[in-house]
Coordinates of C-alpha atoms and ligand atoms in Angstrom, one line a residue:
M244 CA 5.2 31.2 37.1
S245 CA 7.7 33.8 36.2
D246 CA 9.0 32.5 32.9
G247 CA 6.3 30.0 32.2
R248 CA 8.4 26.9 32.4
V249 CA 10.7 26.7 35.4
D250 CA 8.1 25.2 37.7
A251 CA 7.2 22.6 35.1
A252 CA 10.8 21.6 34.6
E253 CA 10.7 18.6 36.8
E254 CA 7.3 17.4 35.7
R255 CA 6.6 14.6 33.3
W256 CA 4.9 15.8 30.1
A257 CA 3.3 13.6 27.4
R258 CA 1.6 14.3 24.1
G259 CA 0.3 12.5 21.1
G260 CA 1.2 13.5 17.6
T261 CA 1.8 12.1 14.1
A262 CA 4.2 9.2 13.8
V263 CA 6.2 9.8 10.6
S264 CA 9.1 7.4 11.1
P265 CA 8.9 4.1 13.0
G266 CA 10.9 3.0 16.0
I267 CA 11.4 4.0 19.6
G268 CA 14.1 6.5 20.6
I269 CA 15.1 7.3 24.2
G270 CA 17.8 9.9 24.9
A271 CA 18.7 13.3 26.1
A272 CA 16.9 16.2 24.5
Y273 CA 18.7 18.7 22.3
V274 CA 16.3 21.6 22.1
V275 CA 16.5 23.8 19.0
G276 CA 14.8 27.1 19.9
R277 CA 12.7 29.1 17.5
R278 CA 15.1 31.5 15.8
R279 CA 13.8 34.8 14.7
V280 CA 15.6 37.6 12.9
A281 CA 15.0 41.2 14.0
V282 CA 13.7 42.9 10.9
P283 CA 14.2 46.6 10.7
H284 CA 11.1 48.4 9.4
T285 CA 12.8 51.5 7.8
H286 CA 11.5 53.7 5.0
I287 CA 14.2 54.7 2.6
E288 CA 14.7 57.8 0.4
R289 CA 13.9 57.5 -3.3
E290 CA 17.6 57.9 -4.2
Q291 CA 18.3 54.8 -2.1
V292 CA 16.0 52.5 -4.1
E293 CA 18.8 51.2 -6.4
E294 CA 21.2 50.6 -3.6
E295 CA 18.6 48.6 -1.7
Q296 CA 17.8 46.5 -4.8
I297 CA 21.5 45.8 -5.2
R298 CA 21.7 44.7 -1.5
F299 CA 18.8 42.4 -2.0
H300 CA 20.3 40.8 -5.1
E301 CA 23.7 40.4 -3.5
A302 CA 21.9 38.7 -0.5
L303 CA 20.2 36.3 -2.9
V304 CA 23.5 35.3 -4.5
A305 CA 25.2 35.0 -1.1
T306 CA 22.4 32.8 0.3
R307 CA 22.5 30.6 -2.8
K308 CA 26.3 30.1 -2.2
Q309 CA 25.7 29.3 1.5
I310 CA 23.3 26.6 0.5
E311 CA 25.7 25.3 -2.2
A312 CA 28.4 25.0 0.5
I313 CA 26.1 22.9 2.7
K314 CA 25.0 20.8 -0.3
A315 CA 28.6 20.1 -1.3
K316 CA 29.3 18.4 2.0
L317 CA 26.5 16.0 1.7
P318 CA 26.4 12.6 0.0
H319 CA 24.1 12.2 -3.0
G320 CA 20.5 11.7 -2.1
E321 CA 17.3 13.2 -1.0
H322 CA 18.9 15.8 1.1
R323 CA 20.7 17.4 -1.8
Q324 CA 17.4 17.5 -3.7
I325 CA 15.8 19.4 -0.8
L326 CA 18.6 21.9 -0.7
K327 CA 18.5 22.2 -4.5
A328 CA 14.8 23.0 -4.3
Q329 CA 15.6 25.7 -1.7
Q330 CA 18.2 27.2 -4.1
M331 CA 15.5 27.2 -6.8
M332 CA 13.1 29.0 -4.5
L333 CA 15.6 31.8 -4.4
R334 CA 15.0 32.4 -8.1
D335 CA 11.2 32.4 -7.6
P336 CA 9.9 35.4 -9.6
D337 CA 7.1 35.9 -7.1
L338 CA 9.6 36.5 -4.3
I339 CA 12.0 38.6 -6.4
Q340 CA 9.4 40.8 -8.2
R341 CA 7.3 41.3 -5.0
T342 CA 10.4 42.4 -3.0
E343 CA 11.5 44.8 -5.8
T344 CA 8.1 46.3 -5.9
L345 CA 7.9 46.9 -2.2
V346 CA 11.3 48.6 -2.3
R347 CA 10.5 50.7 -5.3
D348 CA 6.9 51.6 -4.7
E349 CA 6.6 51.6 -1.0
L350 CA 10.2 52.7 -0.2
R351 CA 10.7 49.9 2.2
C352 CA 14.3 48.8 3.2
A353 CA 15.3 45.4 1.7
E354 CA 14.8 43.5 4.9
W355 CA 11.3 44.7 5.4
A356 CA 10.4 44.1 1.8
V357 CA 11.8 40.5 1.9
A358 CA 10.0 39.7 5.2
T359 CA 6.7 41.0 3.7
A360 CA 7.1 39.1 0.4
I361 CA 8.0 35.9 2.4
D362 CA 5.0 36.3 4.7
E363 CA 2.7 36.7 1.7
L364 CA 4.1 33.7 -0.1
Q365 CA 3.7 31.6 3.1
A366 CA 0.1 32.9 3.6
T367 CA -0.8 31.7 0.0
L368 CA 0.8 28.3 0.6
D369 CA -0.9 27.9 4.0
Q370 CA -4.2 28.1 2.2
A371 CA -3.3 25.3 -0.2
E372 CA -5.7 22.3 -0.2
T373 CA -3.0 19.7 -0.3
E374 CA -0.6 18.9 2.6
Y375 CA 2.3 18.8 0.2
F376 CA 2.0 22.5 -0.7
R377 CA 1.2 23.5 2.9
E378 CA 4.5 21.9 3.9
R379 CA 6.3 24.0 1.3
S380 CA 5.3 27.1 3.4
S381 CA 7.8 26.1 6.1
D382 CA 10.5 25.7 3.4
I383 CA 9.8 29.2 2.3
G384 CA 10.0 30.4 6.0
F385 CA 13.4 28.8 6.5
L386 CA 14.7 30.3 3.3
G387 CA 13.3 33.7 4.3
R388 CA 15.1 33.5 7.6
R389 CA 18.4 32.7 6.0
L390 CA 18.0 35.5 3.4
L391 CA 17.2 38.0 6.2
Q392 CA 20.1 36.8 8.3
T393 CA 22.4 37.4 5.3
L394 CA 20.9 40.9 4.8
V395 CA 21.3 41.9 8.4
G396 CA 24.7 40.3 8.6
E397 CA 23.7 37.8 11.3
K398 CA 25.5 34.4 11.6
T399 CA 23.5 31.5 10.2
G400 CA 24.4 29.0 12.9
E401 CA 23.8 25.3 12.1
I402 CA 22.7 22.9 14.8
S403 CA 25.1 20.4 16.3
P404 CA 23.3 17.8 18.4
P405 CA 25.6 15.5 20.4
E406 CA 25.7 11.7 19.6
G407 CA 22.7 9.9 21.0
S408 CA 20.4 12.9 21.5
I409 CA 16.8 13.4 20.7
V410 CA 16.4 16.6 18.6
V411 CA 13.4 18.6 19.8
A412 CA 12.5 21.6 17.5
H413 CA 9.7 23.8 16.3
D414 CA 10.6 22.6 12.8
L415 CA 13.9 21.6 11.3
S416 CA 15.3 23.4 8.3
P417 CA 16.9 21.5 5.4
A418 CA 20.3 22.8 6.6
D419 CA 19.5 21.6 10.1
T420 CA 18.6 18.2 9.0
A421 CA 21.8 18.0 6.9
Q422 CA 23.6 17.8 10.3
L423 CA 21.7 14.6 11.2
H424 CA 23.8 12.7 8.7
R425 CA 26.9 13.3 10.7
V426 CA 26.0 12.2 14.2
R427 CA 23.9 9.4 15.5
V428 CA 20.6 11.0 16.5
L429 CA 18.2 8.7 18.3
G430 CA 14.9 10.5 17.7
I431 CA 13.3 13.7 16.3
V432 CA 10.3 15.6 17.7
T433 CA 8.9 18.7 16.0
E434 CA 6.0 21.0 16.8
V435 CA 4.9 21.3 13.3
G436 CA 5.1 19.3 10.1
G437 CA 3.4 16.3 8.4
R438 CA 4.3 13.2 6.6
T439 CA 5.6 15.0 3.6
S440 CA 7.7 17.6 5.5
H441 CA 11.4 17.4 4.8
S442 CA 12.1 16.5 8.4
A443 CA 9.7 13.5 8.1
I444 CA 11.2 12.4 4.7
M445 CA 14.7 12.6 6.1
A446 CA 13.9 10.8 9.4
R447 CA 12.4 8.0 7.3
S448 CA 15.4 7.7 5.0
L449 CA 17.9 7.9 7.9
Q450 CA 15.6 5.5 9.9
I451 CA 15.4 7.7 12.9
P452 CA 12.2 7.4 15.0
A453 CA 10.2 10.6 14.6
V454 CA 6.9 12.2 15.8
V455 CA 5.7 15.5 14.5
G456 CA 2.8 17.8 15.6
I457 CA 3.8 18.0 19.3
D458 CA 2.6 21.5 20.0
G459 CA 4.4 23.3 22.8
V460 CA 7.3 20.8 23.2
I461 CA 10.1 23.3 22.8
D462 CA 8.8 25.4 25.7
I463 CA 8.5 22.3 27.9
A464 CA 11.7 20.3 27.2
Q465 CA 15.1 21.5 28.2
T466 CA 18.3 20.4 26.7
G467 CA 19.5 17.3 28.7
D468 CA 16.0 16.2 29.7
T469 CA 15.2 12.5 29.1
V470 CA 12.7 12.2 26.1
I471 CA 11.0 9.1 24.7
V472 CA 10.0 9.3 21.1
D473 CA 7.5 6.5 20.2
G474 CA 7.5 6.6 16.4
V475 CA 5.2 3.5 16.3
H476 CA 2.2 5.0 18.2
G477 CA 3.0 8.7 17.7
R478 CA 3.7 9.6 21.3
V479 CA 6.3 11.8 23.0
I480 CA 7.1 11.8 26.7
V481 CA 9.4 14.4 28.3
R482 CA 10.9 13.5 31.7
P483 CA 9.2 10.1 31.9
D484 CA 8.9 8.4 35.3
A485 CA 11.0 5.4 36.2
E486 CA 8.3 2.9 35.3
E487 CA 7.6 4.5 32.0
L488 CA 11.2 4.6 31.2
D489 CA 11.5 0.9 32.0
D490 CA 8.5 0.0 29.9
H491 CA 9.7 1.9 26.9
E492 CA 13.3 0.5 27.3
G493 CA 11.7 -2.9 27.1
E494 CA 9.6 -1.9 24.1
R495 CA 12.6 -0.4 22.3
R496 CA 14.6 -3.6 22.8
R497 CA 11.7 -5.7 21.5
Y498 CA 11.2 -3.3 18.6
D499 CA 14.9 -3.3 17.7
A500 CA 15.2 -7.1 18.1
F501 CA 12.2 -7.7 15.9
E502 CA 13.5 -5.1 13.4
E503 CA 16.8 -7.0 13.3
K504 CA 15.1 -10.3 12.8
I505 CA 13.0 -9.2 9.9
Q506 CA 15.8 -7.2 8.3
K507 CA 18.0 -10.2 8.4
D508 CA 15.7 -12.0 5.9
R509 CA 14.8 -9.0 3.8
A510 CA 16.9 -10.2 0.8
F511 CA 14.8 -13.4 0.6
K512 CA 11.7 -13.5 -1.6
A513 CA 8.3 -13.5 0.0
V514 CA 7.3 -17.1 -0.6
T515 CA 4.6 -18.8 1.5
Q516 CA 5.1 -22.1 3.3
D517 CA 3.4 -23.9 0.4
G518 CA 5.5 -22.1 -2.2
L519 CA 3.3 -19.2 -3.4
H520 CA 5.5 -16.3 -4.4
V521 CA 4.1 -12.8 -3.7
V522 CA 6.3 -10.3 -5.4
T523 CA 7.1 -7.2 -3.2
R524 CA 8.2 -4.1 -5.0
A525 CA 8.8 -0.5 -3.9
N526 CA 6.9 2.8 -4.7
L527 CA 9.2 5.7 -5.3
A528 CA 8.7 9.4 -5.9
M529 CA 12.4 10.3 -6.3
S530 CA 15.3 8.5 -7.9
E531 CA 17.3 9.2 -4.7
D532 CA 15.1 6.7 -2.9
I533 CA 16.3 3.9 -5.0
E534 CA 18.9 3.0 -2.4
L535 CA 16.2 2.6 0.2
A536 CA 14.3 0.3 -2.1
I537 CA 17.4 -1.9 -2.6
Q538 CA 18.2 -1.9 1.1
H539 CA 14.7 -3.1 1.9
G540 CA 14.9 -6.0 -0.5
A541 CA 12.4 -4.7 -3.2
E542 CA 12.1 -7.0 -6.2
G543 CA 11.8 -4.0 -8.5
I544 CA 9.9 -0.7 -8.5
G545 CA 6.2 -1.3 -8.9
L546 CA 5.3 2.4 -9.0
Y547 CA 7.6 5.3 -9.9
R548 CA 5.6 8.5 -9.4
S549 CA 7.2 10.5 -12.2
E550 CA 5.0 13.6 -11.6
Y551 CA 7.4 14.6 -8.7
M552 CA 9.9 15.5 -11.5
F553 CA 7.5 18.3 -12.4
M554 CA 7.3 19.9 -8.9
N555 CA 9.5 22.5 -7.2
R556 CA 11.1 23.7 -10.4
E557 CA 10.8 26.4 -13.0
T558 CA 11.1 24.6 -16.3
L559 CA 9.6 21.4 -17.7
P560 CA 11.8 18.3 -17.5
S561 CA 13.3 17.7 -20.9
E562 CA 13.3 14.4 -22.9
E563 CA 17.0 14.2 -21.9
E564 CA 16.2 14.5 -18.2
H565 CA 13.5 11.9 -18.4
Y566 CA 16.0 9.7 -20.2
R567 CA 18.8 10.2 -17.7
T568 CA 16.5 9.7 -14.6
A569 CA 15.0 6.5 -16.0
K570 CA 18.3 5.2 -17.1
A571 CA 19.9 5.7 -13.7
V572 CA 16.9 4.0 -11.9
L573 CA 16.8 1.1 -14.4
R574 CA 20.5 0.4 -14.2
K575 CA 20.5 0.4 -10.4
M576 CA 17.4 -1.9 -10.2
A577 CA 18.4 -4.3 -12.9
P578 CA 17.7 -7.2 -13.3
Y579 CA 14.4 -6.2 -11.6
P580 CA 11.8 -4.2 -13.6
V581 CA 10.9 -0.6 -13.0
V582 CA 7.3 0.6 -13.6
F583 CA 7.3 4.3 -14.6
R584 CA 4.0 5.8 -14.3
T585 CA 3.6 8.6 -16.8
F586 CA 2.9 11.9 -15.1
D587 CA -0.1 11.9 -12.8
L588 CA -0.4 15.6 -12.4
G589 CA -3.5 17.7 -11.5
S590 CA -5.9 17.3 -8.6
D591 CA -3.8 16.6 -5.5
K592 CA -0.5 16.8 -7.4
Q593 CA -0.2 20.3 -8.8
S594 CA 2.8 21.7 -10.6
P595 CA 3.6 25.4 -11.2
L596 CA 4.5 24.3 -14.7
L597 CA 1.0 23.5 -15.7
K598 CA -0.5 26.2 -17.9
A599 CA -2.8 28.5 -15.8
R600 CA -6.2 27.1 -16.0
E601 CA -9.6 28.1 -14.6
A602 CA -10.0 26.7 -11.1
E603 CA -11.9 23.4 -11.3
N604 CA -14.9 22.7 -9.2
N605 CA -14.0 19.1 -8.9
P606 CA -10.2 18.7 -9.5
A607 CA -10.2 15.0 -8.7
M608 CA -12.6 14.5 -11.6
G609 CA -11.1 17.2 -13.7
L610 CA -8.4 17.6 -16.3
R611 CA -5.7 15.5 -14.5
S612 CA -3.5 12.5 -15.1
L613 CA -3.6 10.8 -18.5
R614 CA -6.4 13.2 -19.6
L615 CA -4.0 16.1 -19.0
A616 CA -1.1 14.2 -20.7
L617 CA -3.3 13.6 -23.8
Q618 CA -4.0 17.4 -24.0
E619 CA -0.4 18.4 -23.2
R620 CA 1.0 16.2 -26.0
G621 CA 4.4 17.9 -26.1
M622 CA 5.1 17.2 -22.4
F623 CA 3.7 13.7 -22.8
L624 CA 5.8 12.8 -25.9
A625 CA 9.0 14.2 -24.3
Q626 CA 8.5 11.9 -21.3
L627 CA 7.6 8.9 -23.5
R628 CA 10.6 9.4 -25.8
G629 CA 12.9 9.7 -22.8
L630 CA 11.5 6.5 -21.2
L631 CA 11.6 4.5 -24.5
R632 CA 15.2 5.5 -25.0
A633 CA 16.1 4.5 -21.4
G634 CA 14.5 1.1 -21.9
V635 CA 17.7 -0.2 -23.5
H636 CA 19.3 0.0 -20.0
G637 CA 16.9 -2.3 -18.1
P638 CA 13.5 -3.9 -18.0
L639 CA 11.2 -0.9 -18.5
R640 CA 7.5 -0.8 -17.9
I641 CA 5.3 2.1 -18.7
M642 CA 2.1 2.6 -16.8
L643 CA -0.8 4.9 -17.8
P644 CA -2.6 6.4 -14.8
L645 CA -6.3 7.1 -14.3
V646 CA -7.6 5.2 -17.3
S647 CA -11.4 5.1 -17.3
S648 CA -12.3 3.8 -20.8
M649 CA -10.9 1.9 -23.7
R650 CA -10.8 5.1 -25.7
E651 CA -8.4 6.7 -23.2
L652 CA -6.3 3.5 -23.2
D653 CA -6.2 3.6 -27.0
D654 CA -5.2 7.2 -27.1
G655 CA -2.4 6.5 -24.5
L656 CA -1.2 3.6 -26.5
E657 CA -1.3 5.7 -29.7
A658 CA 0.9 8.4 -28.0
I659 CA 3.5 5.7 -27.1
E660 CA 3.4 4.5 -30.7
E661 CA 3.9 8.0 -31.9
A662 CA 6.9 8.5 -29.6
R663 CA 8.3 5.2 -31.0
E664 CA 8.0 6.3 -34.6
Q665 CA 9.6 9.7 -33.8
L666 CA 12.6 8.0 -32.3
I667 CA 12.9 5.7 -35.4
R668 CA 12.8 8.8 -37.6
D669 CA 15.4 10.5 -35.4
E670 CA 17.5 7.4 -35.5
L671 CA 17.7 7.3 -31.7
P672 CA 18.1 3.8 -30.1
Q673 CA 15.1 2.6 -28.1
S674 CA 14.0 -0.6 -26.4
D675 CA 11.8 -2.9 -28.5
D676 CA 11.0 -5.0 -25.4
I677 CA 9.0 -2.9 -23.1
R678 CA 5.7 -3.7 -21.4
V679 CA 2.8 -1.3 -21.1
G680 CA 0.2 -1.4 -18.4
V681 CA -2.6 0.6 -16.8
M682 CA -3.5 1.7 -13.3
V683 CA -6.9 0.4 -12.3
E684 CA -8.0 3.3 -10.0
T685 CA -11.4 4.2 -11.2
P686 CA -14.4 1.9 -10.7
A687 CA -14.9 2.0 -14.5
A688 CA -11.5 0.6 -15.1
A689 CA -12.1 -2.2 -12.5
L690 CA -15.4 -3.1 -14.2
I691 CA -13.8 -3.3 -17.6
A692 CA -10.6 -5.0 -16.3
D693 CA -11.2 -7.9 -18.7
L694 CA -11.3 -5.6 -21.7
L695 CA -8.2 -3.7 -20.5
A696 CA -6.3 -6.9 -19.9
E697 CA -6.8 -7.9 -23.5
R698 CA -4.9 -4.8 -24.6
V699 CA -2.1 -4.4 -22.0
D700 CA 0.8 -6.4 -20.5
F701 CA -0.1 -5.7 -16.8
L702 CA -2.7 -4.1 -14.5
S703 CA -1.9 -2.3 -11.2
I704 CA -4.7 -1.5 -8.8
G705 CA -4.4 2.0 -7.2
T706 CA -6.5 1.6 -4.1
N707 CA -5.9 5.2 -2.9
D708 CA -7.9 6.6 -5.8
L709 CA -10.1 3.5 -6.3
I710 CA -11.5 3.9 -2.8
Q711 CA -11.9 7.6 -3.3
Y712 CA -13.9 7.3 -6.5
C713 CA -15.8 4.1 -5.6
L714 CA -16.9 5.2 -2.2
A715 CA -17.3 8.9 -3.3
I716 CA -15.1 10.3 -0.6
D717 CA -12.3 12.9 -1.1
R718 CA -9.0 11.2 0.0
E719 CA -7.8 14.6 1.2
N720 CA -10.8 15.6 3.2
E721 CA -10.4 14.7 6.9
D722 CA -14.1 15.2 7.6
V723 CA -14.9 12.1 5.6
G724 CA -11.7 10.2 6.5
Y725 CA -13.8 7.8 8.6
L726 CA -15.5 6.6 5.4
Y727 CA -12.1 5.7 3.8
Q728 CA -12.7 1.9 4.2
P729 CA -10.4 -0.4 2.3
L730 CA -12.4 -3.4 3.4
H731 CA -15.7 -2.1 2.2
P732 CA -17.4 -4.9 0.3
A733 CA -17.5 -2.8 -2.9
I734 CA -13.7 -2.5 -2.8
T735 CA -12.8 -6.1 -2.0
R736 CA -15.2 -7.3 -4.7
L737 CA -13.6 -5.0 -7.2
I738 CA -10.1 -6.2 -6.3
K739 CA -11.2 -9.8 -6.7
M740 CA -12.8 -9.0 -10.1
V741 CA -9.6 -7.4 -11.4
A742 CA -7.4 -10.2 -10.0
E743 CA -9.6 -12.7 -11.8
A744 CA -9.7 -10.7 -15.1
G745 CA -5.9 -10.6 -15.1
A746 CA -5.5 -14.3 -14.2
A747 CA -7.9 -15.5 -16.9
R748 CA -5.7 -13.7 -19.5
D749 CA -2.3 -14.4 -17.9
V750 CA -1.9 -10.7 -17.3
P751 CA -0.1 -9.9 -14.0
V752 CA -2.1 -7.8 -11.5
S753 CA -0.3 -5.7 -9.0
L754 CA -1.6 -3.5 -6.2
C755 CA 0.3 -0.3 -5.5
G756 CA -2.0 1.8 -3.2
E757 CA -1.3 2.2 0.5
M758 CA -3.3 -0.9 1.3
A759 CA -0.3 -2.9 0.1
A760 CA 1.9 -1.5 2.9
D761 CA -0.5 -2.3 5.7
P762 CA 0.2 -5.7 7.3
R763 CA -3.4 -6.0 8.3
Y764 CA -4.4 -6.5 4.7
T765 CA -1.6 -8.8 3.4
W766 CA -3.6 -12.0 3.8
V767 CA -6.8 -10.5 2.3
L768 CA -5.0 -9.2 -0.8
A769 CA -3.1 -12.3 -1.4
G770 CA -6.2 -14.3 -0.8
L771 CA -8.1 -12.3 -3.3
G772 CA -5.5 -13.3 -5.9
I773 CA -3.1 -10.4 -5.9
R774 CA 0.4 -11.7 -6.6
E775 CA 2.4 -8.4 -6.6
L776 CA 2.4 -5.8 -3.9
S777 CA 4.1 -2.4 -4.3
M778 CA 4.6 -0.2 -1.3
N779 CA 6.7 2.4 0.5
P780 CA 10.1 0.7 0.9
S781 CA 10.2 0.7 4.7
A782 CA 7.1 -1.5 4.8
I783 CA 8.6 -4.3 2.6
S784 CA 10.4 -6.3 5.3
V785 CA 7.3 -6.6 7.5
I786 CA 5.1 -7.7 4.6
K787 CA 7.6 -10.2 3.4
A788 CA 7.9 -11.7 6.9
I789 CA 4.1 -12.1 7.1
I790 CA 4.0 -13.9 3.7
R791 CA 6.9 -16.2 4.5
T792 CA 5.2 -17.5 7.7
S793 CA 1.8 -18.0 6.0
T794 CA 0.1 -20.6 3.8
S795 CA -2.0 -19.7 0.8
A796 CA -4.9 -21.8 2.3
E797 CA -5.2 -19.5 5.3
M798 CA -5.0 -16.4 3.2
T799 CA -7.7 -17.6 0.8
K800 CA -9.9 -18.7 3.8
L801 CA -9.7 -15.2 5.3
A802 CA -10.4 -13.5 1.9
N803 CA -13.5 -15.7 1.5
R804 CA -14.8 -14.7 4.9
V805 CA -14.2 -11.1 4.0
L806 CA -16.1 -11.5 0.7
A807 CA -19.0 -12.9 2.7
A808 CA -19.1 -9.9 5.1
R809 CA -22.1 -7.5 4.6
S810 CA -20.3 -4.4 5.7
A811 CA -16.8 -2.8 6.1
A812 CA -17.2 -3.0 9.9
E813 CA -17.9 -6.7 9.8
A814 CA -15.0 -7.3 7.4
E815 CA -12.6 -5.2 9.6
A816 CA -13.6 -7.1 12.7
I817 CA -12.8 -10.5 11.0
V818 CA -9.5 -9.3 9.6
Y819 CA -8.2 -7.3 12.6
E820 CA -9.0 -10.1 15.0
T821 CA -7.4 -12.8 12.8
M822 CA -4.3 -10.7 12.0
H823 CA -3.8 -9.3 15.5
A824 CA -4.0 -12.8 17.0
R825 CA -1.5 -14.2 14.4
F826 CA 0.9 -11.3 13.9
P827 CA 0.8 -9.0 17.0
E828 CA 4.4 -7.9 16.6
H829 CA 4.2 -7.4 12.8
L830 CA 1.1 -5.3 13.1
E831 CA 2.6 -3.2 15.9
H832 CA 5.8 -2.8 14.0
G833 CA 4.2 -1.9 10.7
A834 CA 2.0 0.8 12.2
G835 CA 4.6 3.5 12.0
A836 CA 5.7 2.5 8.5
L837 CA 2.3 3.3 7.0
V838 CA 2.3 6.5 5.0
A839 CA -1.5 6.7 4.6
S840 CA -2.8 6.1 8.1
E841 CA -2.2 8.8 10.6
T842 CA -1.2 7.3 14.0
D843 CA -2.5 9.7 16.6
G844 CA -1.5 8.9 20.1
G845 CA -4.0 11.4 21.6
D846 CA -3.5 14.0 24.2
D847 CA -2.4 13.0 27.6
E848 CA -3.3 16.1 29.5
Ligands
PEP38 C1 -3.4 5.1 -6.0 O1 -4.2 5.9 -6.4 O2 -3.6 4.1 -5.3 C2 -2.0 5.3 -6.4 C3 -1.1 4.4 -6.1 O3 -1.6 6.5 -6.9 P1 -1.5 7.9 -6.2 O4 -1.6 7.6 -4.7 O5 -0.2 8.5 -6.6 O6 -2.7 8.6 -6.7
MG39 MG1 -3.8 7.4 -8.0

């Protein structure tokens, strides 16, 4: 093959990847090639150092302005936040100081110095343990390219896919994805990226079917080729044969019809045939997602992950910022409540703002979450004061994460009391009608749920961590991913215990881990006594639809069979068989909406 792809142009090509946004898209490919900037490697004279530093700083300013111009054309929302984060990266001292050093000490021209500094930053991020930080490496890459284009005076062309196309790219920059707002794109395929990459986040919020991790697709697909994006099973087919096209057209119609059906009822509450109301709320990480929660019919926010306010920035959020953010969310969600979890930083959620600490051997069991907040009292009080002040604008709930003893709970409650007293002294208005609860995400908390329930207004089970700590498996470690078993008897017994402890004291028990978003577990959870489920907004309509067509007797019956099972495998067999038989469409539909479970379609060739 002369150019490596001409001969393959007529052939069908299929691959499995990670489904990051559900739905099925069929359309003509719009291929975005990998764009590289030719970087001159030129040594400069010592007298030119100052001139090069000025060129570098002018390019930083010009790039910031370019991003500002793109941002100004966008509606408010997630997109703006992503571009704002890119502007902030342009002020990153690591990038600026390292580039200046390379120009000054190694006499490199500005382009070469920038390219090296960006490569180094990317290499550090690529080593990060968590997916979130690895994803930021591609953000730095896009920014570096834009900065270099500005320096070499190249045009920074934005993409312009025609209506109805499937965008096929190595990765999409935030500026590229900004274009997707304007035209109706039917699908997105990228070679790299994960669930938290900005292209995945955008695809979900725009409800465009998307699959990432399709290595080699930009060398195979040509603009105009027919492409199928199966965002339910995580598959991509380039140049499908007639039969495949027919099958997927049928599947797309079924998917869209089902989606329309469940969306129609999303504003109704999830009440079973015999009148049991299971409250369905949304989990949010950013206030911009609130529209998504409202759109999907959430009865409030069951988990607001406030730690995201501490990421991608240079200074700590002030009390005023906590107040403004919480006020906006509460106002939009009223009359429904919003559960703000105080910052759950550390372990898998690091922030550059945390004071440099010795690397921990066991970060998941280290100084994180509420433990960290109790040590960083200034940060904690600023957040609590902001939240308490915002409470006058809507039903506010404050939730303390990773509690493992009564002592920690008492210390957390004491901090809330201190924030209250400070506000009284400062004569600032605050709500006197807030509820305080705890996350039950350590086995210890589950085992003392009865004691916790006597001191708090609500409990919320965080199964993501509860499974990690109870089954002793790192939730970030793929090698032990097969042991992550939500139906392990140890987990279902703990959930039941917590539900009973709450019910006995009239304290509501919610569940806000990823289990809540998985339609396979809806009956088991409700049957175990959970009356509130909080999940990723796009899963709400499916879960509501399941509850509405069920009776509490059948849910309890299934939960009892699960409790009698001797192993996770036995419980899974019972649950999957029952749920697949009863809700084939719902389960199929919900697959892509799950954030926690990777849907891997497997390789075809
Ligand atoms: C959990 O642990 O289940 C949870 C909801 O919190 P996070 O995933 O943010 O740790
Ligand atoms: Mg947790």
